[in-house]
Each structure stands twice: as C-alpha cells, then as structure tokens.
mmCIF file of C-alpha atoms and ligand atoms in Angstrom:
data_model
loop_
_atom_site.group_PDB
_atom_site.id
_atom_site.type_symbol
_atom_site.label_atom_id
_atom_site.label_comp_id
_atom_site.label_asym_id
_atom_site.label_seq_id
_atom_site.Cartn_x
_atom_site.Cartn_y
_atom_site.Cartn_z
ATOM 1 C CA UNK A 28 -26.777 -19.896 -13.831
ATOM 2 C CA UNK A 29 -24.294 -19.530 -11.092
ATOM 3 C CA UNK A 30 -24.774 -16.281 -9.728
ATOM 4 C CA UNK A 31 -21.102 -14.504 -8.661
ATOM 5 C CA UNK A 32 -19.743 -14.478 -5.133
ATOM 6 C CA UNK A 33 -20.387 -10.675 -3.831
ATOM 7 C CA UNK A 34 -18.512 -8.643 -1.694
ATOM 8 C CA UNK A 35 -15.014 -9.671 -2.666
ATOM 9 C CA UNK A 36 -11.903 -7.698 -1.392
ATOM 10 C CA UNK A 37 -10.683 -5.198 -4.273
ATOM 11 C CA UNK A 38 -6.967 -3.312 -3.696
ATOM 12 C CA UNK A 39 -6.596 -0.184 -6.062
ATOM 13 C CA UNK A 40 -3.560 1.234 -6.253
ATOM 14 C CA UNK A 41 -2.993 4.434 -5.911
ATOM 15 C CA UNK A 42 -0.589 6.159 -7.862
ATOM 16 C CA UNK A 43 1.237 7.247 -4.560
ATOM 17 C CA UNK A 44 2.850 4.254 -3.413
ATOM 18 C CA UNK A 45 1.916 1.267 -5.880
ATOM 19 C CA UNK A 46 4.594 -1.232 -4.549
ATOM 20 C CA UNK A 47 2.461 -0.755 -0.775
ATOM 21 C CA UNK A 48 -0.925 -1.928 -2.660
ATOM 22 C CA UNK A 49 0.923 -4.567 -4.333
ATOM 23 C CA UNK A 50 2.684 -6.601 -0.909
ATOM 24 C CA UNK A 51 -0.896 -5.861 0.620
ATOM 25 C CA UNK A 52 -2.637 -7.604 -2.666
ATOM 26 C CA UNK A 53 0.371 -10.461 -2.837
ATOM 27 C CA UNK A 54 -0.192 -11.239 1.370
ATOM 28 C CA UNK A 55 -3.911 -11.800 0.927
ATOM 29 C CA UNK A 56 -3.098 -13.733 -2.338
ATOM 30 C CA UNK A 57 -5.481 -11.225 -4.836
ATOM 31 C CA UNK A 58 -4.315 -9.462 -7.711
ATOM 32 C CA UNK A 59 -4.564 -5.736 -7.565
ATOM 33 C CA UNK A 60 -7.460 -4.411 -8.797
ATOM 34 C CA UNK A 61 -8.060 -3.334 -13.037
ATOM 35 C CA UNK A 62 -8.192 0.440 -11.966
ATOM 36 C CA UNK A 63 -6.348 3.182 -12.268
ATOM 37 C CA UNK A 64 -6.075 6.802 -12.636
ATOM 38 C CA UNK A 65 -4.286 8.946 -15.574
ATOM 39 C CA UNK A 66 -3.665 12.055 -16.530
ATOM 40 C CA UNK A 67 -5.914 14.413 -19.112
ATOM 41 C CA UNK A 68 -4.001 16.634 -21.356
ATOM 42 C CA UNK A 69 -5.036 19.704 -19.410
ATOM 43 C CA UNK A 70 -3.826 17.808 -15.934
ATOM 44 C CA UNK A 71 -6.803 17.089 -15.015
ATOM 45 C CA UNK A 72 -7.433 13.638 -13.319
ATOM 46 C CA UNK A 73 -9.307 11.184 -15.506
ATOM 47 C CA UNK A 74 -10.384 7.419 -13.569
ATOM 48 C CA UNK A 75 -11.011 4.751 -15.418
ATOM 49 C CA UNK A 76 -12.851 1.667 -13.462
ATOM 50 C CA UNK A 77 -11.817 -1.176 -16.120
ATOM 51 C CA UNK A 78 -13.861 -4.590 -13.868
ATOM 52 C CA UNK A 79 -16.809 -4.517 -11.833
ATOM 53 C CA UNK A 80 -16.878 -3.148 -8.876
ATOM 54 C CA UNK A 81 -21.010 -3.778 -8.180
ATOM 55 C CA UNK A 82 -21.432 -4.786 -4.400
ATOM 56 C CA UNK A 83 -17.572 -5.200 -4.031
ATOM 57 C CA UNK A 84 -15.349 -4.198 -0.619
ATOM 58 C CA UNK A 85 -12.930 -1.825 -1.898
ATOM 59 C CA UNK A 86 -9.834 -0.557 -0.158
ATOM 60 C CA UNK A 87 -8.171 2.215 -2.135
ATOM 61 C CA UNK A 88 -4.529 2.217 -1.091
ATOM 62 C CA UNK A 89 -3.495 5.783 -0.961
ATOM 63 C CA UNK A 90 -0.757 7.480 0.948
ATOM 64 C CA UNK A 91 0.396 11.097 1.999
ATOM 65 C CA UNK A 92 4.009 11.451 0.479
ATOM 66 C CA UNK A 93 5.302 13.366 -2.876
ATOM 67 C CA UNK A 94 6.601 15.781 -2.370
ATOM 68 C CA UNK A 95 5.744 18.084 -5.556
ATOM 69 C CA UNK A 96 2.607 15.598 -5.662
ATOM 70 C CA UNK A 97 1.413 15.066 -2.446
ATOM 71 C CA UNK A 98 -1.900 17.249 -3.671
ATOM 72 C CA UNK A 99 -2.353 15.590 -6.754
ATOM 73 C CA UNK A 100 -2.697 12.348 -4.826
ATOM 74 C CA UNK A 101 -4.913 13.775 -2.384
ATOM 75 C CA UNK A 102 -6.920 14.697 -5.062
ATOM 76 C CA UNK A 103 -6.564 11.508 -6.634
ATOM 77 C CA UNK A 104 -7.515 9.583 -3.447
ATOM 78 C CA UNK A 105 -10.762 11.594 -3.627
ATOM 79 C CA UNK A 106 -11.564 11.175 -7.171
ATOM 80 C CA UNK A 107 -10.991 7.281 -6.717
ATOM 81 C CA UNK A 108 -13.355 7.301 -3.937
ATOM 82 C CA UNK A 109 -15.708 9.020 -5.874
ATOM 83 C CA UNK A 110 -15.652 6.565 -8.641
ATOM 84 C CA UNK A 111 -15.897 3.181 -6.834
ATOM 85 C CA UNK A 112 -19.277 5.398 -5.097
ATOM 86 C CA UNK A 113 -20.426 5.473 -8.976
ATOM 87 C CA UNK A 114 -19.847 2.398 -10.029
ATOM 88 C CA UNK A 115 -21.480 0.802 -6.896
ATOM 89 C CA UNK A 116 -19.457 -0.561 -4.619
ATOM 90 C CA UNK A 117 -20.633 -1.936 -1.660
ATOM 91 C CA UNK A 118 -17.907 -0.285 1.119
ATOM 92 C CA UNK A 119 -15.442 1.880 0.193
ATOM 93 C CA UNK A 120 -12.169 1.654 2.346
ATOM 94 C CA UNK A 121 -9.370 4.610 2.414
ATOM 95 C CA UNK A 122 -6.106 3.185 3.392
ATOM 96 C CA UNK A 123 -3.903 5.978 4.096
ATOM 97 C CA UNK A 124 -1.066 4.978 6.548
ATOM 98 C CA UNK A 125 0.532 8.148 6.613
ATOM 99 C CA UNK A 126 -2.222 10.722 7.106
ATOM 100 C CA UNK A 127 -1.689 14.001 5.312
ATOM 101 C CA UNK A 128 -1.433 17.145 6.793
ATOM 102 C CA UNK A 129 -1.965 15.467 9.965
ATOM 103 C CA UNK A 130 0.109 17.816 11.669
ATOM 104 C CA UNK A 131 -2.555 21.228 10.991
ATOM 105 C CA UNK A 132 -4.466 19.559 13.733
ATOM 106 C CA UNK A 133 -5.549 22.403 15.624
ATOM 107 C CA UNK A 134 -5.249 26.149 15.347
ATOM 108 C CA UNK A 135 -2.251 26.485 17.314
ATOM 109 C CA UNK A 136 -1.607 30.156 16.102
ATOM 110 C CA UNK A 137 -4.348 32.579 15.002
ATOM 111 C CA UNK A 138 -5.897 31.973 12.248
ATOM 112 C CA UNK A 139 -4.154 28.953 11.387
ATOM 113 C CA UNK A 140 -6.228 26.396 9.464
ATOM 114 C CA UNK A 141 -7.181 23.025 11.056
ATOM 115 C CA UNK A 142 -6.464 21.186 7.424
ATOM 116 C CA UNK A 143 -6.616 17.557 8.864
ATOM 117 C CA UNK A 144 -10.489 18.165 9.530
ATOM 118 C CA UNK A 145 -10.892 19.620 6.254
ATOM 119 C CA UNK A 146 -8.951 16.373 4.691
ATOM 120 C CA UNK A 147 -11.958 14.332 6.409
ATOM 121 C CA UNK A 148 -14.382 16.468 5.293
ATOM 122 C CA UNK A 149 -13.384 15.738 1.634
ATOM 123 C CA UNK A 150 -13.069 11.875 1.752
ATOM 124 C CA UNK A 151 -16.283 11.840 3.629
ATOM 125 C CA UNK A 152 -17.901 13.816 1.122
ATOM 126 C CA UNK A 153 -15.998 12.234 -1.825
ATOM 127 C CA UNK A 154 -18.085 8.662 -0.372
ATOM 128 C CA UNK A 155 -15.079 7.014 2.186
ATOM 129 C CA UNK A 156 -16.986 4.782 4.413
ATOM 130 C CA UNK A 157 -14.327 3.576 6.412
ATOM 131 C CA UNK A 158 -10.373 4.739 7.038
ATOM 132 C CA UNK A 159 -7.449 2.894 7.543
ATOM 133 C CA UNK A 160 -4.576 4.296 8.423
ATOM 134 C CA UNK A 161 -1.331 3.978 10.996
ATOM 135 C CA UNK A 162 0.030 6.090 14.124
ATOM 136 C CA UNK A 163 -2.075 9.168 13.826
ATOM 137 C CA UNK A 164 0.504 12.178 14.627
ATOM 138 C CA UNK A 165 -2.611 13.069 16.642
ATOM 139 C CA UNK A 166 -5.045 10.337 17.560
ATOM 140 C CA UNK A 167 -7.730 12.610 17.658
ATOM 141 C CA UNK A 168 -7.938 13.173 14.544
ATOM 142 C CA UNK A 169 -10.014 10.557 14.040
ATOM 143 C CA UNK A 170 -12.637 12.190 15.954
ATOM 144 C CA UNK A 171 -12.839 14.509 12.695
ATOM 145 C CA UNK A 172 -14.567 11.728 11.021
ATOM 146 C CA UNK A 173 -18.268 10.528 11.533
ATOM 147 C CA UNK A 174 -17.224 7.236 10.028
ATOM 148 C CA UNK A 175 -15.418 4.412 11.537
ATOM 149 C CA UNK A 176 -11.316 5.272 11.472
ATOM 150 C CA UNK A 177 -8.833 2.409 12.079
ATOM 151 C CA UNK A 178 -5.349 3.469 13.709
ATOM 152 C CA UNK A 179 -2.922 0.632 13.519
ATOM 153 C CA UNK A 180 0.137 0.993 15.299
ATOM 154 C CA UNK A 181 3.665 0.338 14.072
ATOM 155 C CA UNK A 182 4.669 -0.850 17.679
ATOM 156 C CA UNK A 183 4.083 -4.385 17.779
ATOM 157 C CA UNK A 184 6.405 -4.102 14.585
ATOM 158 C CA UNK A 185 9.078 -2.187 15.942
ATOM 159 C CA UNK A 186 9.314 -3.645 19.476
ATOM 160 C CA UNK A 187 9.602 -6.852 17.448
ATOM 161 C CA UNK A 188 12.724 -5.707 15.521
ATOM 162 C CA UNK A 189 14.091 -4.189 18.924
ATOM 163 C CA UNK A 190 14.296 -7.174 20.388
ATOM 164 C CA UNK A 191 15.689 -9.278 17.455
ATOM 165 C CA UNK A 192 18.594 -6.706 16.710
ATOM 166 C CA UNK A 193 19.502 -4.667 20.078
ATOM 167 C CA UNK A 194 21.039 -5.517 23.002
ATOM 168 C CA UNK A 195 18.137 -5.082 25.654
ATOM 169 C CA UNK A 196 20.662 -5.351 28.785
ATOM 170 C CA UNK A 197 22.553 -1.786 27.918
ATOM 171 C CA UNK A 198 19.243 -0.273 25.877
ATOM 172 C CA UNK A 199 17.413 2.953 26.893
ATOM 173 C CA UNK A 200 14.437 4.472 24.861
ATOM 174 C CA UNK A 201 14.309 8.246 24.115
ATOM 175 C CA UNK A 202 11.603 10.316 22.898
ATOM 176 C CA UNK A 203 13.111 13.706 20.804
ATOM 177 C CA UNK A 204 10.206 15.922 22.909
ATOM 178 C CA UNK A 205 8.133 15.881 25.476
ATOM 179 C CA UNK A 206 4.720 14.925 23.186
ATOM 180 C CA UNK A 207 6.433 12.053 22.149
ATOM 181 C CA UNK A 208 6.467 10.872 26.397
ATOM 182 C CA UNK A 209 3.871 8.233 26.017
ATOM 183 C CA UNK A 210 5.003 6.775 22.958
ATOM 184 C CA UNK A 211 8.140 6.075 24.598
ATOM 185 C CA UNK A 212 6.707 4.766 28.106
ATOM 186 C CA UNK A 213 5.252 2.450 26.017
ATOM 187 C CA UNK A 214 7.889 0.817 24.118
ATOM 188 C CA UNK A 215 10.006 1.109 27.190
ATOM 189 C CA UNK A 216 7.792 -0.482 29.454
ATOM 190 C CA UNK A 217 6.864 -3.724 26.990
ATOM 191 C CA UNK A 218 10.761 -4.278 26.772
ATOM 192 C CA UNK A 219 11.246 -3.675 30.358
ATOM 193 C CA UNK A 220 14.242 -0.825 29.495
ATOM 194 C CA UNK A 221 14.056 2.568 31.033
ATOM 195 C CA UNK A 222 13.121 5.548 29.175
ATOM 196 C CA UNK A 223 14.124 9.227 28.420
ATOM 197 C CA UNK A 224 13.116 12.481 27.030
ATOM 198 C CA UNK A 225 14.324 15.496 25.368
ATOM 199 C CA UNK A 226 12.829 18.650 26.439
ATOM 200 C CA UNK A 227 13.035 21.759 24.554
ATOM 201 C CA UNK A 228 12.961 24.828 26.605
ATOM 202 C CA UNK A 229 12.665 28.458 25.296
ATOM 203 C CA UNK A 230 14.268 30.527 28.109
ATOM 204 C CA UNK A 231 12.610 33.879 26.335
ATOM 205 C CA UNK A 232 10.224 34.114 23.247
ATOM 206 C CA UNK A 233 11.925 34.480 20.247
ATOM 207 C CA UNK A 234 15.057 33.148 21.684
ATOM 208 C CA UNK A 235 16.299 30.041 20.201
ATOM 209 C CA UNK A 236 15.553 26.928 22.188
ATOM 210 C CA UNK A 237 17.736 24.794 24.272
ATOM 211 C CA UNK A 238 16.968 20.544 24.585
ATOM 212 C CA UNK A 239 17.189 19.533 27.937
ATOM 213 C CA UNK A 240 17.846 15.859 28.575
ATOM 214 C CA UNK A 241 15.355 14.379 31.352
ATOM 215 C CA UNK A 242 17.509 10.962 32.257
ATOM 216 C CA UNK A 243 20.156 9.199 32.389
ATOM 217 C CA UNK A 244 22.046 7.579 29.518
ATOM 218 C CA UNK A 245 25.554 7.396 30.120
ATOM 219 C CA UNK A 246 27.319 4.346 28.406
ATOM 220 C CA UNK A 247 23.634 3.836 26.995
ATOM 221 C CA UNK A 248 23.126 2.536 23.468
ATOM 222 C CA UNK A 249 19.767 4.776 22.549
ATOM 223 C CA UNK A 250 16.712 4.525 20.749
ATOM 224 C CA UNK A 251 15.016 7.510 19.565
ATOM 225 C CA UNK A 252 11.188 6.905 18.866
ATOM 226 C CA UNK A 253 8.792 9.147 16.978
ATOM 227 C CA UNK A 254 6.265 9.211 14.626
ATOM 228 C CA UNK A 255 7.495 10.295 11.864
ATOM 229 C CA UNK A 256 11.153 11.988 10.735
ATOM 230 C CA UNK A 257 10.583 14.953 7.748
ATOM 231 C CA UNK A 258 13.668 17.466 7.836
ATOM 232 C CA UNK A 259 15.508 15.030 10.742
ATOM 233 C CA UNK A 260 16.514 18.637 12.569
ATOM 234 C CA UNK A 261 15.141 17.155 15.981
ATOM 235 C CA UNK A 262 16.224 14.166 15.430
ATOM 236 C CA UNK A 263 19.838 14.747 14.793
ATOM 237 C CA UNK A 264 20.216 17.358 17.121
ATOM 238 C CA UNK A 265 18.729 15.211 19.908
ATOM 239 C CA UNK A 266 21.543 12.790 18.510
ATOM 240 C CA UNK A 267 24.262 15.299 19.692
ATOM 241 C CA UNK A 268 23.012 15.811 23.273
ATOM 242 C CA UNK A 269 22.132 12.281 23.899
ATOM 243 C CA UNK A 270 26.003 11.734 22.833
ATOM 244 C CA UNK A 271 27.001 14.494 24.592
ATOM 245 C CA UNK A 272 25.708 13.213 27.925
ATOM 246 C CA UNK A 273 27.880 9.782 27.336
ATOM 247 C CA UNK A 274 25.337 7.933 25.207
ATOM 248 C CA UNK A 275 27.652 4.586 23.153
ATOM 249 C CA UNK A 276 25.571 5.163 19.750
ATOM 250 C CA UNK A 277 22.392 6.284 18.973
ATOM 251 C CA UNK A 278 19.865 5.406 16.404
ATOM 252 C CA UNK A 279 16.328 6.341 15.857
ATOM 253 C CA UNK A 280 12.799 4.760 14.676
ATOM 254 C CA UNK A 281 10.167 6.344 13.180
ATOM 255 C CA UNK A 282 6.927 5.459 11.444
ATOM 256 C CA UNK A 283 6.433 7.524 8.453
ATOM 257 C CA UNK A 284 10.085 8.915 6.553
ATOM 258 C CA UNK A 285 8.779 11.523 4.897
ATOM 259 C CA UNK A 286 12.593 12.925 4.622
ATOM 260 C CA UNK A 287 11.587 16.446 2.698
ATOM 261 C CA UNK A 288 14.354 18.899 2.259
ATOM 262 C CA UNK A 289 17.954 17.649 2.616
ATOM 263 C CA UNK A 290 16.960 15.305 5.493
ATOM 264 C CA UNK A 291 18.795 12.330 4.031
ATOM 265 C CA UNK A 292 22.214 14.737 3.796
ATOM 266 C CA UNK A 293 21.494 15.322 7.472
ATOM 267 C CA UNK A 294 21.167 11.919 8.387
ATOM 268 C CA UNK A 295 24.349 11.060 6.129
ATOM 269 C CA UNK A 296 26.682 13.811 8.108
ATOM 270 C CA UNK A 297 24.965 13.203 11.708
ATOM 271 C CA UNK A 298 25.973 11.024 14.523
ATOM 272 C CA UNK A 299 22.703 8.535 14.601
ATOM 273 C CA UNK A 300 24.402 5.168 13.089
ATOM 274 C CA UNK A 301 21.108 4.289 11.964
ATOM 275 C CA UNK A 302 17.647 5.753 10.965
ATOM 276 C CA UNK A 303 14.688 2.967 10.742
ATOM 277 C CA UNK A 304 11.385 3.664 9.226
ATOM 278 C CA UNK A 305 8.251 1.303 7.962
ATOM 279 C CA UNK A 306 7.442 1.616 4.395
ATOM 280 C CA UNK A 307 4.397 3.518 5.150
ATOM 281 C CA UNK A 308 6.023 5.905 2.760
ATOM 282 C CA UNK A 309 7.843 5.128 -0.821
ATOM 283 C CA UNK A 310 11.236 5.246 1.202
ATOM 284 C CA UNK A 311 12.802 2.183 -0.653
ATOM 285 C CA UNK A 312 14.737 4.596 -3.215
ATOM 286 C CA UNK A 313 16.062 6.654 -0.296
ATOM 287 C CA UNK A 314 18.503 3.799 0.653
ATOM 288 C CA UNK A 315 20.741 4.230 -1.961
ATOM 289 C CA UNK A 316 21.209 8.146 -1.561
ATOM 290 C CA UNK A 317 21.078 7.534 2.516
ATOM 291 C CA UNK A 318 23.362 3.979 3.763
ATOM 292 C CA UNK A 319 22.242 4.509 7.137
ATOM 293 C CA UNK A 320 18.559 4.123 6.527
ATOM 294 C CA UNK A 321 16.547 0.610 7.157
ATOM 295 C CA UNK A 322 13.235 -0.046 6.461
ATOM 296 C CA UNK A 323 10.568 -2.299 8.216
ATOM 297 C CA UNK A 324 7.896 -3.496 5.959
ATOM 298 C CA UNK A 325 4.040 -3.100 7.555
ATOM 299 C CA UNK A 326 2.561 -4.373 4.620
ATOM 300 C CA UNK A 327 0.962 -7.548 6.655
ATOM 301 C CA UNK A 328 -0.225 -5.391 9.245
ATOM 302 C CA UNK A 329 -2.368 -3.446 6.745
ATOM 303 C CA UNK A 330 -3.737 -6.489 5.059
ATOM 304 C CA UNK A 331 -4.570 -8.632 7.850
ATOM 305 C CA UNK A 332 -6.347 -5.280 8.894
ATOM 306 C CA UNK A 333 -8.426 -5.533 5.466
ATOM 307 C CA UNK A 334 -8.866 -9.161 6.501
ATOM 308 C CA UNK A 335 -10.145 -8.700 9.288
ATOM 309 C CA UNK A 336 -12.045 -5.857 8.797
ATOM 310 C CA UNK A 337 -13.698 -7.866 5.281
ATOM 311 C CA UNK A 338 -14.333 -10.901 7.572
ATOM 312 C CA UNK A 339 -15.970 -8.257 10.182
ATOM 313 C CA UNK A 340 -13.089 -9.227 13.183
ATOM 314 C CA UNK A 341 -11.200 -7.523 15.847
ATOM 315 C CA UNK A 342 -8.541 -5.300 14.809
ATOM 316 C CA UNK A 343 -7.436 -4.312 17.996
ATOM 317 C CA UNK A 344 -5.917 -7.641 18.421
ATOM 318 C CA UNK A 345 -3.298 -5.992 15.752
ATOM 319 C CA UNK A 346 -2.843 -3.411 18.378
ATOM 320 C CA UNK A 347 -0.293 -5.624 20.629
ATOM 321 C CA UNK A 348 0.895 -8.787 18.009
ATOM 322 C CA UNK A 349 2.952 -8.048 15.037
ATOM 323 C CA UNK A 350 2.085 -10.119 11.561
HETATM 324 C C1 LIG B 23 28.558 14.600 17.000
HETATM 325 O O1 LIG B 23 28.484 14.735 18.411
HETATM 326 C C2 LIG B 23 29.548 15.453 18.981
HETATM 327 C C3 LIG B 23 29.339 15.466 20.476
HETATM 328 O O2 LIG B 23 29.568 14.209 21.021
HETATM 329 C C4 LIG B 23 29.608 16.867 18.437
HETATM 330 O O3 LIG B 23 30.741 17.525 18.943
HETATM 331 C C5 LIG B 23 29.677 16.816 16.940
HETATM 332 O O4 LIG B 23 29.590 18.121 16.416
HETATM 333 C C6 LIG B 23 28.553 15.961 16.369
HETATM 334 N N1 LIG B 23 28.706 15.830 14.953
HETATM 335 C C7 LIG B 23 27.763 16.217 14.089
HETATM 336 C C8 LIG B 23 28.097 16.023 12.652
HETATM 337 O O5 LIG B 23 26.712 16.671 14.428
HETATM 338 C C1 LIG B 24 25.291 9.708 1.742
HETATM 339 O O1 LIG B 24 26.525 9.013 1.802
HETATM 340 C C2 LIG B 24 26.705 8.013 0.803
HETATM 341 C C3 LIG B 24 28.035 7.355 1.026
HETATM 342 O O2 LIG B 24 28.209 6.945 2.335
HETATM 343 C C4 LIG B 24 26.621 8.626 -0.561
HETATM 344 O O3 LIG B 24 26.694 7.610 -1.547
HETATM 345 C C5 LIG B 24 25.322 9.394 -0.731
HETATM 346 O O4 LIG B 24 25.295 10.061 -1.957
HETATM 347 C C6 LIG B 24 25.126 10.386 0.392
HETATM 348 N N1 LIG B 24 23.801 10.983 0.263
HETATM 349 C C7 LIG B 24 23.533 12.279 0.329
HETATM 350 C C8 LIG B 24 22.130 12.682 0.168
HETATM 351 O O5 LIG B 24 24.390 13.129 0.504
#
C-alpha cells in the first residue's frame, strides 16, 4: 500500500472574506479546503471538518472586517482553529491580514483595555501555531504572541503600482500624521521623491485640533500613505490642506479599507481623485457605491508567504520584492 503524502498545504476559508482564500488557493494551484463553518439555530457556531486534516499544514484564512460581524468571525477564526487542533493537524496557520482591534494596542487612557493582546491570547489558546498577517497598525503587536507572527508588508506592492501609474518627476509622498513618518520615509526614499507630513496640533485640551503641513508641495501631485482608511476624516481633511498649500491633485493609499460609517460618501464628495487600497479587506463591492476607489490585489504575496513558510524559506525576502 502506498502510504499518503503528509503535510500538504490546506486553505480554509473563512466566512469573512472567501474570495481572499480562494486567489490564495487558485495561485498555489490547490483547491480550497472541504471545511466550513455554519450557523446552529440558536446562532451558535457549528464546524464541520468534511476531509482529513491528520498531519496536514493548515492556514485558516480569516480576516478582521464586517462590520455587524466582525465578532462573529473572530469567533469563528477561533472555533476553526480549535477544530483543525481536534482533528490533528500538524501546524495550524492564522492568516489574518488585517488584524482586528489592532488599534486597542496599549492603554492610552485609563482603564482602557489593551484588546489586541487579548485577541492573541485567544488564538493562542484556541491552538494557532503560527500568524500571518500584513502591516501591523502597530508592529509590536506581535510581541503579544509567544508564537512565531509573520508581518508582510504591502510596500513592495504599492511602490510597484507607484511607479507604473504616477509621474515620479512632479511626485511627493505625504503621511496624514506624524506616526505615519516612517512609513512615508520609506516609500519616499525607495522612489527617490521627497516626503511630507501632516501634523495635528491641539493648541489647548479640548480644543479642536489644527493639521499643520511640515513641507513643501506646491504644484505637487501627492500621495497620501497609511495603513489603513476607516471613516476617511483624516484622510480627506489632510486632502484640503495639502490642496490648500498648492498641491495639483491628491490621492491616497492605504492597506486595509475598512470604510465603516459613511466613509465611501466622504470619499465621493472630497477632493482626493483617487483612494487605493489592497484587498486585504472584502472592498471589491465598495467600487460600485465609491468610483474613485481602486484596489490592489495581495493575494500572491500571502500565498507565496504560505509557500514559503510550508517549504520552511525566507519570508523576509517578501519584505522588499513584490509577487
Ligand atoms: C476642496 O478643497 C478646497 C481648498 O482647495 C476647499 O475650499 C473645499 O472646501 C474642498 N472641498 C471639499 C468637498 O472638501
Ligand atoms: C458616489 O458617487 C457615484 C457617482 O459618481 C454614485 O453612483 C454613488 O452612489 C455614490 N456613493 C455614495 C456612497 O454616495
């Protein structure tokens, strides 16, 4: 008897963004796995586990998005994790690009709960031996975990579409605040451009704050760069000055488009000409109710990560070339 090959790659598909797991599944040429989760009458989360999963490498594609849902798929992720443990898997893989709640990443008021430790806690506990996941709002965050934590990077990505679509000679990068500074060095200094940054300064507490621009971008076509765009406030508003100060057009890239709230309204009415985001999130429907919005796919970064990391490679090499 032939005994079977162990340790193949599975993909499971979360219920958060199952068009993600699929392009990762289709670029490394497998078929998703047979595994899903549903719902019990009562709500409750039921997993069913319908091949074998015995001594596989599993990678359970889960991101933070959903608005009204983004708990039930947290949940979900954990229950799925939890599962593949029981039915004997041989690594268990998170792949969350968008991390949630990865903003409650310190107690930066009393009493405020640090909720991005407790989110490790949980898939650590749940049986995650390994996390994937893309431009940490806070890279230390993976310092919350005691297992291994990869942070890919959109950049290679973005810098990539930068150069294939803007006009490097009159192109200046901007960061929307001051935290967003080395992000923006970055970028600016692999495509040679100068940079700027927004600053927001609160003259009194409680009083509302004022941006500050820190550079010059007169006659400037700008690029706005952050990590992720949820109401777009900052980001349109930091559209204004930048114009203000004799900027020729803005647009802005971000990772993650979580767009809550009437974000997509925003962006419709504002003066950025363009918003670009990866699909880290389920943004695809957004393009119809938003004209302005463009969206990078990241899909092959993820999966050569999971090649790589199922082949036991380098992933930093992802760090600096895009796929
Ligand atoms: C666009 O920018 C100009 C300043 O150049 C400002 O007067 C105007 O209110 C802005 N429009 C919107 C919709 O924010
Ligand atoms: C944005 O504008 C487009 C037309 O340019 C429109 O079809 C769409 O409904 C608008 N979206 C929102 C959210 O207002």
């Amino acid at each position: 008897m032939i005994p079977k090959t162990p340790n193949a790659i599975k993909i499971i598909a979360g219920n958060s963004h199952p068009e993600l797991a699929e392009q990762i599944a289709s670029k490394l040429g497998i078929d998703i796995a047979q595994v899903g989760a549903f719902q019990y009458s009562n709500q409750e989360t039921g997993f069913a586990v319908g091949e074998s999963l015995r001594d596989e490498d599993v990678y359970i594609v889960q991101t933070g998005c959903g608005g009204d849902s983004m708990n039930d798929y947290l949940m979900e992720l954990l229950i799925a994790i939890s599962a593949c443990v029981t039915a004997s898997a041989r690594r268990i893989t998170a792949v969350i690009p968008n991390y949630p709640y990865a903003r409650q990443d310190r107690k930066d008021k009393s009493r405020a709960p640090i909720t991005a430790k407790l989110v490790a806690n949980l898939l650590q506990v749940s049986g995650c031996d390994h996390v994937i996941t893309m431009d940490l709002h806070a890279s230390q965050i993976q310092g919350f975990f005691n297992v291994p934590v990869d942070n890919l990077y959109a950049e290679p990505t973005v810098l990539r579409h930068i150069r294939e679509n803007f006009d490097l000679d009159n192109l200046i990068i901007v960061s929307p605040d001051a935290g967003g500074a080395k992000r923006v060095a970055s970028i600016a200094d692999k495509l040679d451009v100068n940079f700027a940054l927004i600053h927001k300064e609160r003259a009194k507490a409680n009083e509302v704050s004022r941006m500050v621009l820190v550079g010059d971008v007169e006659g400037k076509d700008c690029v706005l760069v952050d990590d992720m765009a949820d109401t777009c406030g900052t980001l349109c508003k930091a559209a204004d000055i930048l114009l203000e100060h004799g900027a020729k057009s803005v647009v802005a890239i971000v990772t993650h488009g979580i767009f809550s709230s009437n974000a997509l309204e925003r962006i419709n009415n504002s003066n950025l000409t363009q918003v670009i985001c990866t699909n880290s999130m389920p943004v695809e429907s957004f393009k119809e109710k938003c004209p302005k919005l463009e969206v990078l796919d990241i899909s092959a970064t993820l999966a050569e990560a999971i090649r790589r990391l199922h082949n036991g490679e380098s992933v930093s090499y992802l760090f600096n070339n895009p796929v």
